[in-house]
Short mmCIF file of C-alpha atoms in Angstrom, two decimals:
data_model
loop_
_atom_site.label_atom_id
_atom_site.label_comp_id
_atom_site.label_asym_id
_atom_site.label_seq_id
_atom_site.Cartn_x
_atom_site.Cartn_y
_atom_site.Cartn_z
CA MET A 137 44.57 -22.64 70.33
CA LYS A 138 41.25 -22.88 72.14
CA LEU A 139 39.52 -26.19 72.85
CA HIS A 140 35.78 -26.36 73.41
CA ILE A 141 34.96 -29.86 74.65
CA CYS A 142 31.26 -30.73 74.61
CA ASP A 143 29.38 -33.59 76.21
CA ASN A 144 28.27 -35.14 72.93
CA LYS A 145 28.26 -34.80 69.16
CA SER A 146 25.02 -32.83 69.01
CA SER A 147 26.16 -30.20 71.49
CA ALA A 148 29.50 -29.86 69.67
CA GLU A 149 27.74 -29.29 66.35
CA LYS A 150 25.45 -26.70 67.95
CA ALA A 151 28.39 -24.93 69.61
CA CYS A 152 30.22 -24.77 66.29
CA ALA A 153 27.16 -23.35 64.54
CA GLU A 154 26.70 -20.73 67.25
CA ILE A 155 30.22 -19.44 66.63
CA PHE A 156 29.36 -18.94 62.97
CA ILE A 157 26.00 -17.35 63.74
CA LYS A 158 27.61 -14.81 66.06
CA HIS A 159 30.26 -14.08 63.44
CA LEU A 160 27.65 -13.48 60.73
CA GLN A 161 25.64 -11.26 63.04
CA SER A 162 28.69 -9.09 63.74
CA ASN A 163 29.97 -9.16 60.16
CA PRO A 164 27.10 -9.56 57.64
CA LYS A 165 29.56 -9.16 54.75
CA ALA A 166 31.95 -11.88 55.88
CA ASN A 167 33.85 -14.19 53.57
CA LEU A 168 33.30 -17.77 54.74
CA GLY A 169 35.58 -20.72 54.06
CA LEU A 170 33.34 -23.79 53.94
CA ALA A 171 33.89 -27.54 54.26
CA THR A 172 31.98 -30.58 53.03
CA GLY A 173 31.72 -34.23 54.05
CA GLY A 174 29.98 -35.66 57.08
CA THR A 175 31.32 -33.17 59.63
CA PRO A 176 29.49 -29.92 58.74
CA VAL A 177 26.02 -31.15 57.75
CA ILE A 178 24.33 -30.43 61.08
CA VAL A 179 26.20 -27.13 61.38
CA TYR A 180 24.64 -26.06 58.09
CA ASN A 181 21.23 -27.19 59.34
CA PHE A 182 21.61 -24.81 62.29
CA LEU A 183 22.63 -21.97 59.96
CA VAL A 184 19.56 -22.58 57.80
CA LYS A 185 17.33 -22.49 60.89
CA ALA A 186 18.98 -19.26 62.04
CA PHE A 187 18.28 -17.75 58.62
CA HIS A 188 14.63 -18.78 58.71
CA PHE A 189 14.29 -17.20 62.15
CA SER A 190 15.78 -13.99 60.68
CA GLN A 191 18.82 -14.21 62.96
CA ILE A 192 21.28 -14.06 60.04
CA SER A 193 21.33 -13.28 56.33
CA PHE A 194 23.63 -14.49 53.56
CA ARG A 195 22.68 -11.72 51.13
CA HIS A 196 26.10 -10.07 51.32
CA ILE A 197 28.12 -13.16 52.24
CA LYS A 198 30.73 -14.71 49.97
CA THR A 199 31.75 -18.35 50.36
CA PHE A 200 34.89 -20.19 49.32
CA ASN A 201 34.77 -23.97 49.47
CA LEU A 202 37.87 -25.91 50.41
CA ASP A 203 37.81 -28.43 47.59
CA GLU A 204 36.00 -30.10 44.73
CA TYR A 205 36.24 -33.50 43.07
CA LEU A 206 37.68 -33.91 39.59
CA GLY A 207 36.17 -36.38 37.14
CA ILE A 208 32.52 -35.64 37.87
CA HIS A 209 30.32 -32.80 36.63
CA ALA A 210 29.55 -29.87 38.93
CA LEU A 211 25.87 -30.89 38.86
CA HIS A 212 26.63 -34.51 39.79
CA ALA A 213 24.94 -35.52 43.04
CA GLN A 214 28.32 -36.25 44.66
CA SER A 215 29.99 -32.99 43.66
CA TYR A 216 30.69 -30.60 46.49
CA ARG A 217 28.79 -27.88 44.68
CA SER A 218 25.71 -30.13 44.82
CA PHE A 219 26.43 -30.88 48.48
CA MET A 220 26.49 -27.19 49.35
CA LYS A 221 23.29 -26.49 47.42
CA LYS A 222 21.54 -29.38 49.18
CA HIS A 223 22.63 -28.53 52.70
CA LEU A 224 22.91 -24.73 52.67
CA PHE A 225 22.75 -22.62 49.52
CA ASP A 226 19.27 -23.64 48.34
CA HIS A 227 17.78 -22.77 51.73
CA VAL A 228 19.19 -19.27 52.36
CA ASP A 229 19.38 -15.95 50.52
CA ILE A 230 22.94 -16.26 49.24
CA LEU A 231 23.62 -15.08 45.70
CA PRO A 232 24.97 -17.84 43.42
CA LEU A 233 27.62 -15.49 42.03
CA ASN A 234 29.03 -15.19 45.56
CA CYS A 235 29.64 -18.95 45.92
CA PHE A 236 33.15 -19.92 44.84
CA PHE A 237 34.64 -23.38 44.28
CA PRO A 238 38.18 -24.34 43.25
CA CYS A 239 38.53 -25.51 39.67
CA GLU A 240 41.25 -25.84 37.04
CA GLU A 241 39.96 -22.83 35.11
CA ILE A 242 40.61 -20.12 37.72
CA ASN A 243 43.39 -18.98 40.04
CA TYR A 244 41.52 -19.69 43.26
CA ASP A 245 44.03 -18.10 45.61
CA GLU A 246 43.96 -14.91 43.56
CA ALA A 247 40.14 -14.91 43.68
CA ILE A 248 40.27 -15.19 47.47
CA GLU A 249 42.87 -12.42 47.74
CA VAL A 250 40.93 -10.07 45.44
CA ASN A 251 37.94 -10.50 47.75
CA ALA A 252 40.00 -9.53 50.83
CA GLY A 253 40.62 -13.05 52.14
CA ILE A 254 38.65 -15.49 54.26
CA ASP A 255 37.31 -14.15 57.53
CA ILE A 256 36.34 -17.45 59.16
CA GLN A 257 37.21 -20.93 57.90
CA LEU A 258 35.35 -24.09 58.86
CA LEU A 259 37.47 -27.25 58.93
CA GLY A 260 37.03 -30.93 59.61
CA LEU A 261 39.89 -33.27 60.51
CA GLY A 262 40.80 -36.31 58.47
CA THR A 263 41.74 -39.49 60.31
CA ASN A 264 45.18 -39.25 58.69
CA GLY A 265 45.51 -35.58 59.56
CA HIS A 266 44.43 -34.13 56.24
CA ILE A 267 42.71 -30.76 56.11
CA ALA A 268 40.72 -30.08 52.95
CA PHE A 269 42.33 -32.63 50.63
CA ASN A 270 45.88 -31.86 51.74
CA GLU A 271 47.10 -35.38 52.36
CA PRO A 272 50.13 -36.35 54.51
CA GLY A 273 53.30 -35.04 52.91
CA SER A 274 51.65 -31.88 51.58
CA SER A 275 53.87 -28.81 51.81
CA PHE A 276 52.93 -26.22 54.38
CA ASP A 277 53.56 -23.68 51.58
CA SER A 278 51.08 -25.35 49.22
CA THR A 279 48.41 -23.31 47.47
CA THR A 280 45.31 -24.45 45.57
CA ARG A 281 46.20 -27.34 43.29
CA LYS A 282 45.25 -30.73 41.87
CA VAL A 283 45.76 -33.52 44.40
CA LYS A 284 45.71 -37.32 44.43
CA LEU A 285 43.57 -38.68 47.24
CA SER A 286 45.13 -41.19 49.62
CA ASN A 287 43.77 -44.70 50.05
CA GLN A 288 42.73 -43.76 53.59
CA THR A 289 40.69 -40.79 52.37
CA LEU A 290 39.10 -42.88 49.62
CA ARG A 291 38.09 -45.48 52.24
CA ASP A 292 36.73 -42.81 54.57
CA ASN A 293 34.66 -41.19 51.79
CA LYS A 294 33.42 -44.41 50.22
CA ARG A 295 30.31 -44.26 52.41
CA PHE A 296 29.05 -41.26 50.42
CA PHE A 297 28.92 -43.24 47.15
CA GLN A 298 26.51 -45.94 46.07
CA ALA A 299 27.80 -49.47 45.43
CA GLY A 300 29.34 -49.51 41.98
CA GLU A 301 29.20 -45.72 41.64
CA PHE A 302 32.31 -43.98 40.28
CA GLN A 303 34.35 -42.45 43.09
CA PRO A 304 36.90 -39.81 42.03
CA ASP A 305 40.46 -40.28 43.23
CA THR A 306 41.63 -36.75 42.38
CA ALA A 307 40.42 -33.33 43.44
CA ILE A 308 41.21 -29.62 43.45
CA SER A 309 42.06 -28.51 46.99
CA MET A 310 42.79 -25.24 48.69
CA GLY A 311 46.39 -25.52 49.89
CA ILE A 312 47.65 -25.45 53.46
CA LYS A 313 49.12 -21.97 53.04
CA SER A 314 45.77 -20.80 51.71
CA ILE A 315 43.93 -22.25 54.72
CA ILE A 316 46.36 -20.79 57.26
CA ASN A 317 45.82 -17.35 55.74
CA ALA A 318 42.24 -17.32 57.07
CA LYS A 319 41.78 -14.72 59.79
CA GLU A 320 39.94 -17.20 62.04
CA ILE A 321 39.64 -21.00 61.91
CA ILE A 322 36.97 -23.16 63.51
CA MET A 323 37.53 -26.93 63.46
CA LEU A 324 34.80 -29.41 64.38
CA VAL A 325 35.93 -32.88 65.47
CA THR A 326 33.52 -35.56 66.71
CA GLY A 327 33.59 -39.29 67.28
CA GLU A 328 35.96 -41.79 68.83
CA HIS A 329 37.42 -42.57 65.39
CA LYS A 330 38.91 -39.04 65.36
CA ALA A 331 40.44 -39.27 68.86
CA LYS A 332 43.94 -40.30 67.77
CA ALA A 333 44.03 -37.64 65.06
CA LEU A 334 42.88 -34.92 67.47
CA GLN A 335 45.47 -35.97 70.03
CA GLN A 336 48.22 -35.72 67.41
CA LEU A 337 46.95 -32.36 66.24
CA VAL A 338 46.87 -30.84 69.72
CA GLU A 339 49.83 -32.55 71.40
CA GLY A 340 52.04 -33.86 68.59
CA GLN A 341 54.90 -32.34 66.64
CA ILE A 342 54.33 -29.97 63.74
CA THR A 343 55.12 -32.03 60.67
CA GLU A 344 54.04 -32.20 57.03
CA ASN A 345 53.39 -35.90 57.59
CA PHE A 346 50.37 -34.76 59.63
CA PRO A 347 49.16 -31.65 57.76
CA ALA A 348 46.68 -30.47 60.41
CA SER A 349 49.54 -30.02 62.89
CA ILE A 350 50.38 -26.65 61.29
CA LEU A 351 47.20 -25.33 62.89
CA GLN A 352 49.13 -25.20 66.17
CA ALA A 353 50.86 -22.15 64.70
CA HIS A 354 47.67 -20.27 63.83
CA SER A 355 46.95 -17.28 66.08
CA ASN A 356 43.15 -17.60 66.08
CA ILE A 357 41.90 -21.19 65.98
CA THR A 358 39.13 -22.80 67.99
CA ILE A 359 38.61 -26.56 68.04
CA VAL A 360 35.14 -27.78 69.00
CA ALA A 361 35.08 -31.47 69.91
CA ASP A 362 32.91 -33.96 71.71
CA LEU A 363 34.09 -36.11 74.60
CA ASN A 364 34.67 -39.12 72.35
CA ALA A 365 37.01 -37.22 70.05
CA ALA A 366 38.78 -35.65 73.05
CA SER A 367 39.15 -38.94 74.94
CA LEU A 368 42.92 -39.26 74.35
CA LEU A 369 43.89 -35.68 75.19
CA SER A 370 46.08 -35.24 78.26
CA GLU A 371 44.60 -33.85 81.46
CA THR A 372 46.67 -30.70 80.98
CA ALA A 373 44.84 -29.79 77.76
CA GLU A 374 43.00 -26.49 78.02
CA LEU A 375 39.32 -27.40 78.22
CA ILE A 376 36.87 -24.52 77.96
CA GLY A 377 33.58 -26.35 77.58
CA CYS A 378 30.45 -25.53 75.56
#
């Protein structure tokens, strides 16, 4: 596990984006595992800028999103398909048929396998240790499936919905086994509110009660964090810097 600790949130987001830009430059036919929520928005902004400066192209890229809400239409403003269109897909040259989302109608893990797997997976870290929508207690052997969102996750995501707007409490999520199968994983963690979770991920025991802890066992993972998120890490943690 590599830790890149940056001075602030902005520099962490830029450092994360630069990893993806370099990957796309070296592998213009890469399969990307993508995340949604508050964490990756600025990362996608950097990717869009890199595209407009002709530094990268998405023409031959395939993307596989981690999760999608159930109970709302794919075109709903709060769907993750809409999120990806707003923040990335509508601004680059990616082909719509190369953008994959989990749903109840397809075997998502089979679709990933048929396409030779995920080359680089972007992750955020939930305050309760969830990755994608794999809540505490999820099996490390889990594959893509329907999940019930925890009260903590619902509280954390409430900020994305308008007052009185329907907020789904179930989703389809790539499983932990599916995520671990990615050849490379990049996790972006920023903010003091993620400090305890990051400490447990890096220095705690591997346990299904904290799903992200399994990432300790991955052979090629880089965590990019700001100083606030890294504030509880021990002095012996390997700090590489941005």
